[in-house]
Amino acid sequence: MDSYVQQNGYQDIISTQPAGSMLRDLKITSQSSMLAMDAHSVITFRKGYGRGADEQTLRAEFERLTQQ
């Protein structure tokens, strides 16, 4: 993820509110604490509430997605 941010000239990655009706369209009834989606809006990683913050696993998933 860090290399993707640098290669594309981003200063940082900041989470934002979901765009438009994204939660409804994807039938998400509760938001996970961590979520990753590929370019086709397929959820590739999800960690729910109370399952702990596994930042290393999420970072590895972002690295995998940016290599596609």
mmCIF file of N, CA and C in Angstrom:
data_model
loop_
_atom_site.group_PDB
_atom_site.id
_atom_site.type_symbol
_atom_site.label_atom_id
_atom_site.label_comp_id
_atom_site.label_asym_id
_atom_site.label_seq_id
_atom_site.Cartn_x
_atom_site.Cartn_y
_atom_site.Cartn_z
ATOM 1 N N MET A 1 0.818 -1.183 0.000
ATOM 2 C CA MET A 1 0.000 0.000 0.000
ATOM 3 C C MET A 1 0.865 1.251 0.000
ATOM 4 N N ASP A 2 1.912 1.242 0.812
ATOM 5 C CA ASP A 2 2.783 2.419 0.872
ATOM 6 C C ASP A 2 3.401 2.721 -0.484
ATOM 7 N N SER A 3 3.831 1.683 -1.203
ATOM 8 C CA SER A 3 4.435 1.913 -2.516
ATOM 9 C C SER A 3 3.399 2.448 -3.504
ATOM 10 N N TYR A 4 2.153 1.971 -3.426
ATOM 11 C CA TYR A 4 1.079 2.462 -4.298
ATOM 12 C C TYR A 4 0.824 3.946 -4.036
ATOM 13 N N VAL A 5 0.784 4.315 -2.756
ATOM 14 C CA VAL A 5 0.570 5.712 -2.379
ATOM 15 C C VAL A 5 1.687 6.580 -2.949
ATOM 16 N N GLN A 6 2.933 6.149 -2.804
ATOM 17 C CA GLN A 6 4.075 6.916 -3.305
ATOM 18 C C GLN A 6 4.093 6.984 -4.831
ATOM 19 N N GLN A 7 3.859 5.855 -5.509
ATOM 20 C CA GLN A 7 3.887 5.816 -6.976
ATOM 21 C C GLN A 7 2.834 6.719 -7.594
ATOM 22 N N ASN A 8 1.712 6.892 -6.911
ATOM 23 C CA ASN A 8 0.624 7.695 -7.448
ATOM 24 C C ASN A 8 0.590 9.110 -6.893
ATOM 25 N N GLY A 9 1.619 9.471 -6.126
ATOM 26 C CA GLY A 9 1.743 10.841 -5.648
ATOM 27 C C GLY A 9 0.775 11.228 -4.542
ATOM 28 N N TYR A 10 0.183 10.229 -3.869
ATOM 29 C CA TYR A 10 -0.705 10.540 -2.758
ATOM 30 C C TYR A 10 0.131 10.863 -1.526
ATOM 31 N N GLN A 11 -0.396 11.726 -0.678
ATOM 32 C CA GLN A 11 0.288 12.059 0.564
ATOM 33 C C GLN A 11 -0.067 11.063 1.655
ATOM 34 N N ASP A 12 -1.298 10.572 1.632
ATOM 35 C CA ASP A 12 -1.764 9.650 2.662
ATOM 36 C C ASP A 12 -3.087 9.066 2.193
ATOM 37 N N ILE A 13 -3.466 7.952 2.764
ATOM 38 C CA ILE A 13 -4.763 7.360 2.488
ATOM 39 C C ILE A 13 -5.650 7.654 3.691
ATOM 40 N N ILE A 14 -6.783 8.279 3.440
ATOM 41 C CA ILE A 14 -7.689 8.662 4.508
ATOM 42 C C ILE A 14 -9.047 8.030 4.222
ATOM 43 N N SER A 15 -9.614 7.364 5.211
ATOM 44 C CA SER A 15 -10.930 6.767 5.010
ATOM 45 C C SER A 15 -11.982 7.870 4.956
ATOM 46 N N THR A 16 -13.022 7.623 4.191
ATOM 47 C CA THR A 16 -14.108 8.586 4.052
ATOM 48 C C THR A 16 -15.436 7.866 4.229
ATOM 49 N N GLN A 17 -16.486 8.625 4.270
ATOM 50 C CA GLN A 17 -17.821 8.041 4.336
ATOM 51 C C GLN A 17 -18.119 7.326 3.018
ATOM 52 N N PRO A 18 -18.908 6.255 3.052
ATOM 53 C CA PRO A 18 -19.272 5.559 1.814
ATOM 54 C C PRO A 18 -19.980 6.501 0.850
ATOM 55 N N ALA A 19 -19.709 6.339 -0.426
ATOM 56 C CA ALA A 19 -20.285 7.201 -1.457
ATOM 57 C C ALA A 19 -21.718 6.789 -1.764
ATOM 58 N N GLY A 20 -22.605 7.764 -1.800
ATOM 59 C CA GLY A 20 -23.980 7.532 -2.226
ATOM 60 C C GLY A 20 -24.660 6.387 -1.495
ATOM 61 N N SER A 21 -25.180 5.456 -2.283
ATOM 62 C CA SER A 21 -25.936 4.335 -1.718
ATOM 63 C C SER A 21 -25.103 3.058 -1.668
ATOM 64 N N MET A 22 -23.779 3.197 -1.558
ATOM 65 C CA MET A 22 -22.885 2.044 -1.602
ATOM 66 C C MET A 22 -23.259 0.973 -0.583
ATOM 67 N N LEU A 23 -23.509 1.351 0.661
ATOM 68 C CA LEU A 23 -23.836 0.352 1.683
ATOM 69 C C LEU A 23 -25.101 -0.409 1.307
ATOM 70 N N ARG A 24 -26.122 0.290 0.874
ATOM 71 C CA ARG A 24 -27.375 -0.361 0.476
ATOM 72 C C ARG A 24 -27.169 -1.222 -0.760
ATOM 73 N N ASP A 25 -26.465 -0.695 -1.764
ATOM 74 C CA ASP A 25 -26.239 -1.431 -3.011
ATOM 75 C C ASP A 25 -25.490 -2.734 -2.783
ATOM 76 N N LEU A 26 -24.545 -2.736 -1.852
ATOM 77 C CA LEU A 26 -23.754 -3.934 -1.568
ATOM 78 C C LEU A 26 -24.368 -4.784 -0.456
ATOM 79 N N LYS A 27 -25.581 -4.377 -0.005
ATOM 80 C CA LYS A 27 -26.311 -5.103 1.038
ATOM 81 C C LYS A 27 -25.492 -5.261 2.329
ATOM 82 N N ILE A 28 -24.799 -4.197 2.680
ATOM 83 C CA ILE A 28 -24.035 -4.180 3.927
ATOM 84 C C ILE A 28 -24.957 -3.640 5.009
ATOM 85 N N THR A 29 -25.285 -4.475 5.986
ATOM 86 C CA THR A 29 -26.213 -4.060 7.039
ATOM 87 C C THR A 29 -25.498 -3.525 8.270
ATOM 88 N N SER A 30 -24.236 -3.851 8.426
ATOM 89 C CA SER A 30 -23.423 -3.246 9.479
ATOM 90 C C SER A 30 -22.013 -3.094 8.940
ATOM 91 N N GLN A 31 -21.388 -2.008 9.300
ATOM 92 C CA GLN A 31 -20.055 -1.745 8.781
ATOM 93 C C GLN A 31 -19.005 -2.488 9.589
ATOM 94 N N SER A 32 -18.079 -3.106 8.893
ATOM 95 C CA SER A 32 -16.943 -3.744 9.557
ATOM 96 C C SER A 32 -15.953 -2.679 9.985
ATOM 97 N N SER A 33 -15.111 -3.044 10.931
ATOM 98 C CA SER A 33 -14.089 -2.089 11.337
ATOM 99 C C SER A 33 -13.002 -1.968 10.271
ATOM 100 N N MET A 34 -12.808 -3.052 9.484
ATOM 101 C CA MET A 34 -11.837 -3.024 8.384
ATOM 102 C C MET A 34 -12.461 -3.715 7.176
ATOM 103 N N LEU A 35 -12.331 -3.104 5.991
ATOM 104 C CA LEU A 35 -12.939 -3.632 4.780
ATOM 105 C C LEU A 35 -12.069 -3.275 3.590
ATOM 106 N N ALA A 36 -11.871 -4.232 2.672
ATOM 107 C CA ALA A 36 -11.150 -3.956 1.427
ATOM 108 C C ALA A 36 -11.976 -4.504 0.271
ATOM 109 N N MET A 37 -12.050 -3.735 -0.829
ATOM 110 C CA MET A 37 -12.775 -4.164 -2.023
ATOM 111 C C MET A 37 -11.851 -4.037 -3.221
ATOM 112 N N ASP A 38 -12.017 -4.946 -4.193
ATOM 113 C CA ASP A 38 -11.206 -4.857 -5.397
ATOM 114 C C ASP A 38 -11.849 -3.888 -6.388
ATOM 115 N N ALA A 39 -11.272 -3.765 -7.574
ATOM 116 C CA ALA A 39 -11.739 -2.813 -8.581
ATOM 117 C C ALA A 39 -13.138 -3.138 -9.097
ATOM 118 N N HIS A 40 -13.624 -4.348 -8.834
ATOM 119 C CA HIS A 40 -14.954 -4.761 -9.283
ATOM 120 C C HIS A 40 -15.966 -4.733 -8.138
ATOM 121 N N SER A 41 -15.637 -4.045 -7.063
ATOM 122 C CA SER A 41 -16.482 -3.902 -5.872
ATOM 123 C C SER A 41 -16.732 -5.215 -5.149
ATOM 124 N N VAL A 42 -15.830 -6.176 -5.319
ATOM 125 C CA VAL A 42 -15.919 -7.437 -4.593
ATOM 126 C C VAL A 42 -15.186 -7.269 -3.265
ATOM 127 N N ILE A 43 -15.868 -7.567 -2.175
ATOM 128 C CA ILE A 43 -15.241 -7.473 -0.864
ATOM 129 C C ILE A 43 -14.231 -8.603 -0.743
ATOM 130 N N THR A 44 -12.966 -8.238 -0.556
ATOM 131 C CA THR A 44 -11.899 -9.237 -0.496
ATOM 132 C C THR A 44 -11.375 -9.446 0.917
ATOM 133 N N PHE A 45 -11.738 -8.566 1.826
ATOM 134 C CA PHE A 45 -11.261 -8.661 3.210
ATOM 135 C C PHE A 45 -12.266 -7.977 4.114
ATOM 136 N N ARG A 46 -12.610 -8.619 5.218
ATOM 137 C CA ARG A 46 -13.529 -8.002 6.174
ATOM 138 C C ARG A 46 -13.192 -8.487 7.576
ATOM 139 N N LYS A 47 -13.073 -7.567 8.498
ATOM 140 C CA LYS A 47 -12.919 -7.884 9.916
ATOM 141 C C LYS A 47 -14.058 -7.182 10.635
ATOM 142 N N GLY A 48 -14.884 -7.931 11.334
ATOM 143 C CA GLY A 48 -16.040 -7.365 12.014
ATOM 144 C C GLY A 48 -15.701 -6.755 13.349
ATOM 145 N N TYR A 49 -16.691 -6.127 13.934
ATOM 146 C CA TYR A 49 -16.537 -5.502 15.241
ATOM 147 C C TYR A 49 -16.072 -6.523 16.269
ATOM 148 N N GLY A 50 -15.188 -6.119 17.159
ATOM 149 C CA GLY A 50 -14.766 -6.955 18.262
ATOM 150 C C GLY A 50 -13.802 -8.071 17.905
ATOM 151 N N ARG A 51 -13.304 -8.092 16.690
ATOM 152 C CA ARG A 51 -12.387 -9.157 16.297
ATOM 153 C C ARG A 51 -10.934 -8.706 16.331
ATOM 154 N N GLY A 52 -10.692 -7.524 16.819
ATOM 155 C CA GLY A 52 -9.315 -7.046 16.926
ATOM 156 C C GLY A 52 -8.841 -6.365 15.655
ATOM 157 N N ALA A 53 -7.854 -5.535 15.796
ATOM 158 C CA ALA A 53 -7.303 -4.787 14.662
ATOM 159 C C ALA A 53 -6.076 -5.519 14.136
ATOM 160 N N ASP A 54 -6.237 -6.195 13.032
ATOM 161 C CA ASP A 54 -5.136 -6.930 12.415
ATOM 162 C C ASP A 54 -4.595 -6.089 11.261
ATOM 163 N N GLU A 55 -3.915 -5.004 11.607
ATOM 164 C CA GLU A 55 -3.442 -4.054 10.604
ATOM 165 C C GLU A 55 -2.497 -4.701 9.604
ATOM 166 N N GLN A 56 -1.655 -5.612 10.050
ATOM 167 C CA GLN A 56 -0.695 -6.255 9.146
ATOM 168 C C GLN A 56 -1.418 -7.064 8.065
ATOM 169 N N THR A 57 -2.474 -7.787 8.429
ATOM 170 C CA THR A 57 -3.230 -8.565 7.453
ATOM 171 C C THR A 57 -3.936 -7.651 6.467
ATOM 172 N N LEU A 58 -4.546 -6.570 6.955
ATOM 173 C CA LEU A 58 -5.223 -5.625 6.073
ATOM 174 C C LEU A 58 -4.222 -4.963 5.136
ATOM 175 N N ARG A 59 -3.080 -4.558 5.645
ATOM 176 C CA ARG A 59 -2.040 -3.937 4.812
ATOM 177 C C ARG A 59 -1.585 -4.913 3.724
ATOM 178 N N ALA A 60 -1.434 -6.202 4.062
ATOM 179 C CA ALA A 60 -1.041 -7.216 3.077
ATOM 180 C C ALA A 60 -2.111 -7.361 1.999
ATOM 181 N N GLU A 61 -3.381 -7.275 2.383
ATOM 182 C CA GLU A 61 -4.468 -7.361 1.396
ATOM 183 C C GLU A 61 -4.438 -6.155 0.464
ATOM 184 N N PHE A 62 -4.200 -4.957 0.994
ATOM 185 C CA PHE A 62 -4.093 -3.771 0.142
ATOM 186 C C PHE A 62 -2.914 -3.902 -0.822
ATOM 187 N N GLU A 63 -1.802 -4.426 -0.336
ATOM 188 C CA GLU A 63 -0.642 -4.648 -1.217
ATOM 189 C C GLU A 63 -1.012 -5.601 -2.353
ATOM 190 N N ARG A 64 -1.738 -6.685 -2.021
ATOM 191 C CA ARG A 64 -2.152 -7.655 -3.034
ATOM 192 C C ARG A 64 -3.077 -7.001 -4.064
ATOM 193 N N LEU A 65 -4.024 -6.199 -3.592
ATOM 194 C CA LEU A 65 -4.965 -5.550 -4.505
ATOM 195 C C LEU A 65 -4.275 -4.543 -5.419
ATOM 196 N N THR A 66 -3.274 -3.827 -4.915
ATOM 197 C CA THR A 66 -2.601 -2.826 -5.745
ATOM 198 C C THR A 66 -1.648 -3.450 -6.746
ATOM 199 N N GLN A 67 -1.348 -4.737 -6.603
ATOM 200 C CA GLN A 67 -0.481 -5.426 -7.567
ATOM 201 C C GLN A 67 -1.267 -5.977 -8.750
ATOM 202 N N GLN A 68 -2.595 -5.969 -8.682
ATOM 203 C CA GLN A 68 -3.421 -6.529 -9.761
ATOM 204 C C GLN A 68 -3.491 -5.601 -10.937
#
